[in-house]
Amino acid sequence: MTLEAKQAVETADVVVGYKTYVKLVESIIKLGTEVFSGTMGKEVERAKVAVAKALEGKKVVVISSGDPGVYGMAGLVLEVADLENAKIPAVIIPGVTSATAAAARLGAPLVTDFAVISLSDLLTPWSLIETRLHAAAKADFVIVLYNPQSVGRTEPLAQAYQILLQYRKPGTPVGIVRQVGRKGEETSITTLKDLLSCEVDMATTIIVGNSTTRIVSKRMVTPRGYDL
Amino acid sequence: MTLEAKQAVETADVVVGYKTYVKLVESIIKLGTEVFSGTMGKEVERAKVAVAKALEGKKVVVISSGDPGVYGMAGLVLEVADLENAKIPAVIIPGVTSATAAAARLGAPLVTDFAVISLSDLLTPWSLIETRLHAAAKADFVIVLYNPQSVGRTEPLAQAYQILLQYRKPGTPVGIVRQVGRKGEETSITTLKDLLSCEVDMATTIIVGNSTTRIVSKRMVTPRGYDL
């Protein structure tokens, strides 16, 4: 967490967020703060509550995990405020997104150009996700996969795996980090060919190396290209 | 800055970094800490100093700006340690990378899939950078450009502009942030067609919207796809 985010939560009149994320900052919310925590799928509702409370003149903090601008709530709050013609001085506090947090645990796989792709087709058509997987794999980007799979939704990762294997060698290093920065964090490094036999859920970030990524003292490193 | 990074700097025996970045944390370096600051281009030398000092049993902190794993020093330090067969317990502390810091200032342009591309061809051949620009633009990724240009190196941005215009409308929103999170920070939102008339230097991050990115109450937002 950044110093700026911590200070914002500590001084909030109202905290709004998905219940799992609110729990993560519970210990720094001051007594008397109004808390609106809710379930997955109720994001629009939470954005509306946040905007309404801000219009009452309250200092409202909307929590996202990681960075609020990467598959987080930042855009939705701005859109809802705009729709409701609410002139509120919204400030977005950037954070450490899972891509770079996971990279840090694995070594330094992102030290070159990379692409971030969510495998959730709830809000993006699968055909577009496929197009992006092909494009990123072909152009040798290191690829970060968010929301790779959940209970009962294992097909996207299996399909991504087939696409990636069309461009990358089976031995390409792949890093898998679950619950990065949270209790129960787990990190493992495998190869592309073994990706599907690893334990992966919605709280997992997967980093697929490019053609130059290699294992350096048990860590995953994409050389930046310095002459050593 | 994250709480974790602050604490690491405050408790370091040795601080190593590019002089501009060392200066940014000067106020939290404790008295008596050895400081090795140096110039651009001496990264390998600094990594070697860091590894040598760690082998002496000292707590060494190598500073990067933003996230050390995104075009930063993390990989180089691991590579040098490996080459010198130095068994040091290196920990990489993730940070807020310019992509998401700049996005926060602009609004929420990265709330969907995005690609990060450096336009510096010092360590990556220009032909590969071009391939990646084509791939990312064609697959409708939001595109973040790092190191877009410097005094006397304006061609890469001009070439990137020509490539992007082959796939994106001239009116596509483009966000430009200089010195994000530092003194003298400047933010502007323009369109793709006007990109080349903006002031851009090495400390600038450029975010090029995708086909759905739009201006919402003067901010740059890529809708996540929620039904409002």
CSV table of C-alpha atoms in Angstrom, one decimal:
chain,number,residue,atom,x,y,z
A,1,MET,CA,0.0,0.0,0.0
A,2,THR,CA,1.2,3.5,-0.7
A,3,LEU,CA,1.5,6.2,1.9
A,4,GLU,CA,-1.0,8.2,0.0
A,5,ALA,CA,-3.6,5.4,0.0
A,6,LYS,CA,-3.1,4.7,3.7
A,7,GLN,CA,-3.7,8.4,4.6
A,8,ALA,CA,-6.8,8.5,2.4
A,9,VAL,CA,-8.4,5.5,4.1
A,10,GLU,CA,-7.4,6.8,7.6
A,11,THR,CA,-9.1,10.2,7.0
A,12,ALA,CA,-12.2,9.0,5.2
A,13,ASP,CA,-15.7,9.8,6.3
A,14,VAL,CA,-17.1,7.0,4.1
A,15,VAL,CA,-15.4,3.8,2.8
A,16,VAL,CA,-17.0,1.9,0.0
A,17,GLY,CA,-15.8,-1.4,-1.5
A,18,TYR,CA,-16.0,-5.0,-2.3
A,19,LYS,CA,-16.2,-6.7,1.1
A,20,THR,CA,-12.9,-8.7,0.7
A,21,TYR,CA,-11.0,-5.5,-0.1
A,22,VAL,CA,-12.6,-3.5,2.7
A,23,LYS,CA,-11.5,-6.3,5.1
A,24,LEU,CA,-7.9,-5.8,4.0
A,25,VAL,CA,-7.9,-2.2,5.3
A,26,GLU,CA,-10.3,-2.6,8.2
A,27,SER,CA,-7.5,-2.1,10.8
A,28,ILE,CA,-6.8,1.5,9.5
A,29,ILE,CA,-10.4,2.7,9.2
A,30,LYS,CA,-11.1,5.2,12.0
A,31,LEU,CA,-14.0,4.8,14.4
A,32,GLY,CA,-17.2,6.4,13.2
A,33,THR,CA,-16.5,6.0,9.5
A,34,GLU,CA,-19.5,4.8,7.5
A,35,VAL,CA,-18.6,1.6,5.7
A,36,PHE,CA,-20.5,0.3,2.6
A,37,SER,CA,-19.1,-3.1,1.7
A,38,GLY,CA,-20.8,-5.4,-0.8
A,39,THR,CA,-20.6,-8.3,-3.0
A,40,MET,CA,-19.0,-9.0,-6.5
A,41,GLY,CA,-21.4,-7.9,-9.2
A,42,LYS,CA,-22.7,-4.9,-7.3
A,43,GLU,CA,-20.0,-2.5,-8.6
A,44,VAL,CA,-22.4,0.0,-10.2
A,45,GLU,CA,-24.5,0.2,-7.0
A,46,ARG,CA,-21.4,0.9,-5.0
A,47,ALA,CA,-20.2,3.6,-7.4
A,48,LYS,CA,-23.6,5.3,-7.0
A,49,VAL,CA,-23.5,5.2,-3.2
A,50,ALA,CA,-20.0,6.7,-3.4
A,51,VAL,CA,-21.1,9.5,-5.7
A,52,ALA,CA,-24.2,10.2,-3.6
A,53,LYS,CA,-22.2,10.4,-0.4
A,54,ALA,CA,-19.6,12.7,-2.0
A,55,LEU,CA,-22.4,15.0,-3.1
A,56,GLU,CA,-23.4,15.3,0.6
A,57,GLY,CA,-19.9,16.8,1.1
A,58,LYS,CA,-18.4,13.7,2.7
A,59,LYS,CA,-14.9,12.5,2.0
A,60,VAL,CA,-15.5,9.2,0.3
A,61,VAL,CA,-12.8,6.5,-0.3
A,62,VAL,CA,-13.6,3.8,-2.8
A,63,ILE,CA,-11.4,0.8,-2.3
A,64,SER,CA,-9.9,-1.3,-5.1
A,65,SER,CA,-7.3,-4.0,-4.7
A,66,GLY,CA,-4.0,-3.4,-6.5
A,67,ASP,CA,-4.4,-0.3,-8.7
A,68,PRO,CA,-7.9,1.2,-9.0
A,69,GLY,CA,-7.2,2.0,-12.7
A,70,VAL,CA,-6.4,-1.5,-13.7
A,71,TYR,CA,-9.7,-3.5,-14.0
A,72,GLY,CA,-10.7,-1.5,-10.9
A,73,MET,CA,-13.4,1.0,-9.9
A,74,ALA,CA,-11.8,4.2,-11.0
A,75,GLY,CA,-13.5,4.4,-14.4
A,76,LEU,CA,-16.9,3.3,-13.2
A,77,VAL,CA,-16.9,6.0,-10.5
A,78,LEU,CA,-16.0,8.7,-13.0
A,79,GLU,CA,-18.7,7.4,-15.4
A,80,VAL,CA,-21.4,7.4,-12.8
A,81,ALA,CA,-20.5,10.9,-11.6
A,82,ASP,CA,-20.6,12.1,-15.1
A,83,LEU,CA,-24.0,10.4,-15.8
A,84,GLU,CA,-25.5,12.0,-12.7
A,85,ASN,CA,-23.9,15.3,-13.6
A,86,ALA,CA,-22.2,15.3,-10.2
A,87,LYS,CA,-19.4,17.8,-9.9
A,88,ILE,CA,-17.2,16.1,-7.4
A,89,PRO,CA,-13.4,16.6,-7.1
A,90,ALA,CA,-12.5,12.9,-7.6
A,91,VAL,CA,-8.9,12.0,-7.1
A,92,ILE,CA,-7.5,8.7,-8.2
A,93,ILE,CA,-4.7,7.3,-6.0
A,94,PRO,CA,-2.6,4.9,-8.0
A,95,GLY,CA,-1.4,1.7,-6.4
A,96,VAL,CA,0.7,-1.4,-7.0
A,97,THR,CA,-1.1,-3.5,-9.6
A,98,SER,CA,-0.9,-7.3,-9.5
A,99,ALA,CA,1.2,-7.4,-12.7
A,100,THR,CA,4.2,-5.7,-11.0
A,101,ALA,CA,3.6,-7.1,-7.6
A,102,ALA,CA,3.6,-10.6,-9.0
A,103,ALA,CA,6.6,-9.8,-11.2
A,104,ALA,CA,8.5,-8.7,-8.1
A,105,ARG,CA,7.8,-12.1,-6.4
A,106,LEU,CA,8.9,-14.0,-9.5
A,107,GLY,CA,12.1,-12.0,-10.3
A,108,ALA,CA,12.0,-9.5,-13.1
A,109,PRO,CA,10.0,-10.8,-15.9
A,110,LEU,CA,8.5,-7.4,-17.0
A,111,VAL,CA,11.7,-5.5,-17.5
A,112,THR,CA,10.8,-5.2,-21.2
A,113,ASP,CA,7.6,-4.5,-23.2
A,114,PHE,CA,4.6,-6.3,-21.9
A,115,ALA,CA,0.8,-6.7,-22.4
A,116,VAL,CA,-1.9,-7.1,-19.7
A,117,ILE,CA,-4.9,-9.2,-20.7
A,118,SER,CA,-7.9,-10.2,-18.5
A,119,LEU,CA,-9.3,-13.6,-19.4
A,120,SER,CA,-12.7,-12.7,-17.9
A,121,ASP,CA,-15.2,-12.5,-20.7
A,122,LEU,CA,-17.9,-11.0,-18.5
A,123,LEU,CA,-17.4,-7.5,-19.8
A,124,THR,CA,-15.2,-8.1,-22.9
A,125,PRO,CA,-16.2,-10.5,-25.8
A,126,TRP,CA,-14.1,-13.6,-25.9
A,127,SER,CA,-13.3,-13.1,-29.6
A,128,LEU,CA,-11.5,-9.8,-28.7
A,129,ILE,CA,-9.6,-11.5,-25.9
A,130,GLU,CA,-8.4,-14.1,-28.4
A,131,THR,CA,-7.4,-11.5,-30.9
A,132,ARG,CA,-5.3,-9.8,-28.2
A,133,LEU,CA,-3.7,-13.1,-27.1
A,134,HIS,CA,-2.6,-13.8,-30.7
A,135,ALA,CA,-1.3,-10.2,-31.2
A,136,ALA,CA,0.6,-10.1,-28.0
A,137,ALA,CA,2.1,-13.6,-28.4
A,138,LYS,CA,3.1,-13.0,-32.0
A,139,ALA,CA,4.8,-9.7,-31.2
A,140,ASP,CA,6.9,-11.3,-28.4
A,141,PHE,CA,5.4,-9.2,-25.6
A,142,VAL,CA,5.8,-10.7,-22.1
A,143,ILE,CA,2.1,-11.4,-21.2
A,144,VAL,CA,0.4,-10.9,-17.9
A,145,LEU,CA,-3.0,-12.7,-17.5
A,146,TYR,CA,-5.5,-11.4,-15.0
A,147,ASN,CA,-8.6,-13.3,-13.8
A,148,PRO,CA,-7.3,-16.5,-15.5
A,149,GLN,CA,-10.0,-18.8,-14.2
A,150,SER,CA,-12.5,-19.6,-11.5
A,151,VAL,CA,-14.5,-22.6,-10.3
A,152,GLY,CA,-16.5,-23.7,-13.3
A,153,ARG,CA,-14.8,-21.3,-15.7
A,154,THR,CA,-11.6,-23.1,-16.9
A,155,GLU,CA,-12.1,-22.9,-20.6
A,156,PRO,CA,-10.6,-19.4,-21.2
A,157,LEU,CA,-7.2,-20.5,-19.7
A,158,ALA,CA,-7.2,-23.7,-21.7
A,159,GLN,CA,-7.9,-21.7,-24.9
A,160,ALA,CA,-5.3,-19.1,-24.0
A,161,TYR,CA,-2.8,-21.9,-23.5
A,162,GLN,CA,-3.5,-23.3,-27.0
A,163,ILE,CA,-3.0,-19.8,-28.5
A,164,LEU,CA,0.2,-19.1,-26.6
A,165,LEU,CA,1.7,-22.5,-27.7
A,166,GLN,CA,1.4,-21.5,-31.3
A,167,TYR,CA,4.0,-18.8,-30.8
A,168,ARG,CA,6.0,-19.7,-27.7
A,169,LYS,CA,8.2,-22.7,-27.0
A,170,PRO,CA,6.8,-25.3,-24.5
A,171,GLY,CA,9.8,-24.5,-22.2
A,172,THR,CA,9.0,-20.8,-22.0
A,173,PRO,CA,9.1,-19.8,-18.3
A,174,VAL,CA,5.7,-19.0,-16.7
A,175,GLY,CA,5.2,-17.5,-13.3
A,176,ILE,CA,2.2,-18.0,-11.2
A,177,VAL,CA,1.4,-16.0,-8.1
A,178,ARG,CA,-1.7,-16.4,-6.0
A,179,GLN,CA,-3.0,-13.8,-3.5
A,180,VAL,CA,0.0,-11.5,-4.1
A,181,GLY,CA,0.6,-9.3,-1.1
A,182,ARG,CA,-2.1,-11.0,0.9
A,183,LYS,CA,-2.3,-13.8,3.5
A,184,GLY,CA,-1.7,-17.2,1.9
A,185,GLU,CA,0.4,-15.8,-1.0
A,186,GLU,CA,2.0,-18.6,-3.1
A,187,THR,CA,4.5,-18.3,-5.9
A,188,SER,CA,5.7,-20.8,-8.4
A,189,ILE,CA,7.6,-20.9,-11.6
A,190,THR,CA,6.8,-23.5,-14.3
A,191,THR,CA,6.9,-23.8,-18.0
A,192,LEU,CA,4.2,-23.0,-20.6
A,193,LYS,CA,3.7,-26.7,-21.3
A,194,ASP,CA,2.9,-27.4,-17.7
A,195,LEU,CA,0.6,-24.3,-17.2
A,196,LEU,CA,-2.6,-26.2,-17.1
A,197,SER,CA,-1.6,-28.6,-14.4
A,198,CYS,CA,-1.0,-25.7,-11.9
A,199,GLU,CA,-3.5,-24.5,-9.4
A,200,VAL,CA,-5.0,-21.3,-10.7
A,201,ASP,CA,-8.0,-19.3,-9.5
A,202,MET,CA,-9.4,-15.7,-9.8
A,203,ALA,CA,-6.9,-14.4,-7.3
A,204,THR,CA,-4.0,-15.6,-9.4
A,205,THR,CA,-1.8,-13.6,-11.7
A,206,ILE,CA,0.1,-15.5,-14.5
A,207,ILE,CA,3.1,-14.0,-16.3
A,208,VAL,CA,4.1,-15.7,-19.5
A,209,GLY,CA,7.7,-15.0,-20.6
A,210,ASN,CA,8.7,-13.9,-24.0
A,211,SER,CA,11.4,-15.5,-26.2
A,212,THR,CA,14.2,-14.1,-24.1
A,213,THR,CA,12.9,-14.8,-20.6
A,214,ARG,CA,15.0,-17.3,-18.7
A,215,ILE,CA,15.5,-18.7,-15.2
A,216,VAL,CA,18.3,-16.9,-13.3
A,217,SER,CA,19.1,-18.4,-9.9
A,218,LYS,CA,15.6,-19.8,-9.7
A,219,ARG,CA,14.0,-16.5,-10.6
A,220,MET,CA,12.2,-15.5,-13.8
A,221,VAL,CA,14.1,-12.8,-15.6
A,222,THR,CA,13.6,-11.1,-19.0
A,223,PRO,CA,17.0,-9.5,-19.8
A,224,ARG,CA,16.7,-5.8,-20.5
A,225,GLY,CA,19.6,-6.2,-22.9
A,226,TYR,CA,22.5,-4.7,-21.0
A,227,ASP,CA,26.0,-5.9,-22.0
A,228,LEU,CA,27.3,-7.8,-19.0
B,1,MET,CA,5.9,5.5,-2.5
B,2,THR,CA,4.8,2.3,-0.7
B,3,LEU,CA,5.2,1.9,3.0
B,4,GLU,CA,7.5,-1.1,2.3
B,5,ALA,CA,9.8,0.9,0.0
B,6,LYS,CA,10.0,3.7,2.6
B,7,GLN,CA,10.9,1.4,5.3
B,8,ALA,CA,13.6,-0.3,3.2
B,9,VAL,CA,15.3,3.0,2.4
B,10,GLU,CA,15.1,4.2,6.0
B,11,THR,CA,16.8,1.1,7.3
B,12,ALA,CA,19.5,0.7,4.5
B,13,ASP,CA,23.2,0.5,5.2
B,14,VAL,CA,23.9,1.3,1.5
B,15,VAL,CA,21.8,3.1,-1.0
B,16,VAL,CA,22.6,2.8,-4.7
B,17,GLY,CA,20.9,4.5,-7.6
B,18,TYR,CA,20.8,6.9,-10.5
B,19,LYS,CA,21.5,10.4,-9.0
B,20,THR,CA,18.1,11.9,-9.9
B,21,TYR,CA,16.3,9.0,-8.1
B,22,VAL,CA,18.5,9.1,-5.1
B,23,LYS,CA,17.8,12.7,-4.7
B,24,LEU,CA,14.0,12.0,-4.6
B,25,VAL,CA,14.5,9.9,-1.4
B,26,GLU,CA,17.4,11.9,0.1
B,27,SER,CA,15.2,13.1,3.0
B,28,ILE,CA,14.5,9.6,4.3
B,29,ILE,CA,18.1,8.2,4.1
B,30,LYS,CA,19.5,7.9,7.6
B,31,LEU,CA,22.7,9.5,8.7
B,32,GLY,CA,25.8,7.3,8.1
B,33,THR,CA,24.3,5.4,5.2
B,34,GLU,CA,26.7,4.9,2.3
B,35,VAL,CA,25.3,6.4,-0.9
B,36,PHE,CA,26.5,5.4,-4.4
B,37,SER,CA,24.7,7.6,-6.9
B,38,GLY,CA,25.7,7.8,-10.5
B,39,THR,CA,24.8,8.8,-14.0
B,40,MET,CA,22.6,7.3,-16.7
B,41,GLY,CA,24.4,4.6,-18.6
B,42,LYS,CA,26.3,3.3,-15.6
B,43,GLU,CA,23.6,0.8,-14.6
B,44,VAL,CA,25.8,-2.3,-14.8
B,45,GLU,CA,28.5,-0.6,-12.7
B,46,ARG,CA,25.9,0.3,-10.0
B,47,ALA,CA,24.5,-3.3,-10.0
B,48,LYS,CA,28.0,-4.6,-9.4
B,49,VAL,CA,28.6,-2.2,-6.5
B,50,ALA,CA,25.2,-3.3,-5.0
B,51,VAL,CA,26.1,-7.0,-5.2
B,52,ALA,CA,29.6,-6.4,-3.8
B,53,LYS,CA,28.2,-4.5,-0.9
B,54,ALA,CA,25.5,-7.1,-0.2
B,55,LEU,CA,28.3,-9.8,-0.2
B,56,GLU,CA,29.9,-7.8,2.6
B,57,GLY,CA,26.7,-8.5,4.6
B,58,LYS,CA,25.3,-5.0,4.2
B,59,LYS,CA,21.7,-4.2,3.7
B,60,VAL,CA,21.8,-2.6,0.3
B,61,VAL,CA,18.8,-0.8,-1.3
B,62,VAL,CA,18.9,-0.2,-5.1
B,63,ILE,CA,16.6,2.6,-6.1
B,64,SER,CA,14.5,2.7,-9.2
B,65,SER,CA,11.8,5.3,-10.0
B,66,GLY,CA,8.3,3.9,-10.3
B,67,ASP,CA,8.4,0.1,-10.2
B,68,PRO,CA,11.9,-1.5,-10.3
B,69,GLY,CA,10.6,-4.3,-12.5
B,70,VAL,CA,9.3,-2.1,-15.3
B,71,TYR,CA,12.4,-1.0,-17.3
B,72,GLY,CA,14.1,-0.7,-13.9
B,73,MET,CA,17.1,-2.2,-12.2
B,74,ALA,CA,15.5,-5.4,-10.7
B,75,GLY,CA,16.5,-7.7,-13.6
B,76,LEU,CA,20.0,-6.3,-13.9
B,77,VAL,CA,20.8,-6.8,-10.2
B,78,LEU,CA,19.6,-10.4,-10.4
B,79,GLU,CA,21.6,-11.1,-13.5
B,80,VAL,CA,24.8,-9.6,-12.0
B,81,ALA,CA,24.4,-11.5,-8.8
B,82,ASP,CA,23.9,-14.7,-10.8
B,83,LEU,CA,27.0,-14.1,-13.0
B,84,GLU,CA,29.1,-13.5,-10.0
B,85,ASN,CA,27.6,-16.5,-8.3
B,86,ALA,CA,26.6,-14.3,-5.4
B,87,LYS,CA,24.1,-16.0,-3.1
B,88,ILE,CA,22.4,-12.9,-1.8
B,89,PRO,CA,18.8,-12.9,-0.5
B,90,ALA,CA,17.5,-10.3,-3.0
B,91,VAL,CA,14.0,-8.9,-2.4
B,92,ILE,CA,12.2,-6.9,-5.0
B,93,ILE,CA,9.8,-4.3,-3.7
B,94,PRO,CA,7.2,-3.4,-6.2
B,95,GLY,CA,6.2,0.2,-6.7
B,96,VAL,CA,3.7,2.3,-8.6
B,97,THR,CA,4.8,2.3,-12.3
B,98,SER,CA,4.4,5.3,-14.5
B,99,ALA,CA,1.7,3.6,-16.5
B,100,THR,CA,-0.8,3.5,-13.6
B,101,ALA,CA,0.4,6.7,-12.0
B,102,ALA,CA,-0.1,8.6,-15.2
B,103,ALA,CA,-3.4,6.8,-15.8
B,104,ALA,CA,-4.6,8.0,-12.4
B,105,ARG,CA,-3.9,11.6,-13.3
B,106,LEU,CA,-5.7,11.3,-16.6
B,107,GLY,CA,-8.8,9.5,-15.4
B,108,ALA,CA,-9.1,5.8,-16.0
B,109,PRO,CA,-7.7,5.0,-19.4
B,110,LEU,CA,-6.3,1.5,-18.5
B,111,VAL,CA,-9.4,-0.1,-17.0
B,112,THR,CA,-9.2,-2.7,-19.8
B,113,ASP,CA,-6.4,-4.6,-21.6
B,114,PHE,CA,-3.3,-2.6,-22.3
B,115,ALA,CA,0.2,-2.9,-23.7
B,116,VAL,CA,3.3,-1.1,-22.4
B,117,ILE,CA,6.0,-0.2,-25.0
B,118,SER,CA,9.2,1.7,-24.6
B,119,LEU,CA,10.2,3.8,-27.6
B,120,SER,CA,13.9,3.7,-26.6
B,121,ASP,CA,15.9,1.7,-29.1
B,122,LEU,CA,19.1,1.7,-27.0
B,123,LEU,CA,18.5,-1.9,-25.8
B,124,THR,CA,15.7,-3.1,-28.1
B,125,PRO,CA,16.0,-3.1,-31.9
B,126,TRP,CA,13.6,-0.5,-33.5
B,127,SER,CA,12.2,-3.2,-35.9
B,128,LEU,CA,10.8,-5.1,-32.8
B,129,ILE,CA,9.4,-1.9,-31.3
B,130,GLU,CA,7.6,-1.3,-34.6
B,131,THR,CA,6.2,-4.8,-34.7
B,132,ARG,CA,4.9,-4.4,-31.2
B,133,LEU,CA,3.3,-1.0,-32.0
B,134,HIS,CA,1.5,-2.5,-35.0
B,135,ALA,CA,0.3,-5.6,-33.0
B,136,ALA,CA,-0.9,-3.6,-30.0
B,137,ALA,CA,-2.7,-1.0,-32.2
B,138,LYS,CA,-4.3,-3.6,-34.4
B,139,ALA,CA,-5.6,-5.6,-31.5
B,140,ASP,CA,-7.2,-2.5,-29.9
B,141,PHE,CA,-5.0,-2.5,-26.7
B,142,VAL,CA,-4.8,0.8,-24.9
B,143,ILE,CA,-1.1,1.6,-25.4
B,144,VAL,CA,1.3,3.1,-22.9
B,145,LEU,CA,4.5,4.6,-24.3
B,146,TYR,CA,7.5,4.9,-22.0
B,147,ASN,CA,10.7,6.9,-23.0
B,148,PRO,CA,8.9,8.5,-25.9
B,149,GLN,CA,11.6,11.0,-26.9
B,150,SER,CA,14.6,13.0,-25.8
B,151,VAL,CA,16.5,16.0,-27.1
B,152,GLY,CA,17.8,14.9,-30.4
B,153,ARG,CA,15.8,11.7,-30.5
B,154,THR,CA,12.4,12.6,-31.9
B,155,GLU,CA,12.1,10.1,-34.7
B,156,PRO,CA,10.8,7.2,-32.7
B,157,LEU,CA,7.7,9.1,-31.6
B,158,ALA,CA,7.1,10.4,-35.1
B,159,GLN,CA,7.3,6.9,-36.4
B,160,ALA,CA,5.0,5.5,-33.7
B,161,TYR,CA,2.5,8.3,-34.5
B,162,GLN,CA,2.4,7.1,-38.2
B,163,ILE,CA,1.8,3.5,-37.1
B,164,LEU,CA,-0.9,4.4,-34.6
B,165,LEU,CA,-2.8,6.4,-37.2
B,166,GLN,CA,-3.1,3.4,-39.4
B,167,TYR,CA,-5.3,1.8,-36.8
B,168,ARG,CA,-6.8,4.5,-34.6
B,169,LYS,CA,-9.0,7.5,-35.5
B,170,PRO,CA,-7.3,10.9,-35.5
B,171,GLY,CA,-9.7,11.9,-32.7
B,172,THR,CA,-8.6,9.1,-30.3
B,173,PRO,CA,-7.9,10.5,-26.8
B,174,VAL,CA,-4.3,10.6,-25.9
B,175,GLY,CA,-3.0,11.5,-22.4
B,176,ILE,CA,0.4,13.0,-21.7
B,177,VAL,CA,1.9,13.2,-18.2
B,178,ARG,CA,5.3,14.6,-17.5
B,179,GLN,CA,7.2,14.0,-14.3
B,180,VAL,CA,4.4,12.0,-12.8
B,181,GLY,CA,4.5,12.1,-9.0
B,182,ARG,CA,7.4,14.6,-9.0
B,183,LYS,CA,7.9,18.3,-8.7
B,184,GLY,CA,6.8,20.0,-11.9
B,185,GLU,CA,4.2,17.4,-12.8
B,186,GLU,CA,2.1,18.3,-15.9
B,187,THR,CA,-0.9,16.6,-17.3
B,188,SER,CA,-2.7,17.2,-20.6
B,189,ILE,CA,-5.3,15.4,-22.7
B,190,THR,CA,-5.1,15.8,-26.5
B,191,THR,CA,-6.0,13.7,-29.5
B,192,LEU,CA,-3.9,11.3,-31.6
B,193,LYS,CA,-3.7,13.8,-34.5
B,194,ASP,CA,-2.2,16.5,-32.3
B,195,LEU,CA,0.2,14.3,-30.4
B,196,LEU,CA,3.3,15.6,-32.2
B,197,SER,CA,2.6,19.2,-31.3
B,198,CYS,CA,2.7,18.4,-27.6
B,199,GLU,CA,5.8,18.8,-25.4
B,200,VAL,CA,7.2,15.4,-24.7
B,201,ASP,CA,10.5,14.3,-23.2
B,202,MET,CA,12.1,11.3,-21.5
B,203,ALA,CA,10.2,11.9,-18.3
B,204,THR,CA,6.9,11.8,-20.1
B,205,THR,CA,4.4,8.9,-20.2
B,206,ILE,CA,1.9,8.8,-23.1
B,207,ILE,CA,-1.3,6.8,-23.0
B,208,VAL,CA,-3.1,6.3,-26.3
B,209,GLY,CA,-6.7,5.3,-25.9
B,210,ASN,CA,-8.3,2.4,-27.8
B,211,SER,CA,-11.5,2.5,-29.9
B,212,THR,CA,-13.7,2.9,-26.9
B,213,THR,CA,-11.8,5.4,-24.9
B,214,ARG,CA,-13.6,8.7,-24.5
B,215,ILE,CA,-13.6,12.0,-22.6
B,216,VAL,CA,-15.8,11.9,-19.5
B,217,SER,CA,-16.0,15.3,-17.6
B,218,LYS,CA,-12.6,16.3,-19.0
B,219,ARG,CA,-11.0,13.0,-18.0
B,220,MET,CA,-9.8,10.1,-20.2
B,221,VAL,CA,-11.8,7.0,-19.5
B,222,THR,CA,-11.9,3.6,-21.2
B,223,PRO,CA,-15.2,2.1,-20.2
B,224,ARG,CA,-14.9,-1.3,-18.6
B,225,GLY,CA,-18.2,-2.3,-20.1
B,226,TYR,CA,-20.6,-2.1,-17.1
B,227,ASP,CA,-24.2,-1.5,-18.0
B,228,LEU,CA,-25.1,1.9,-16.5
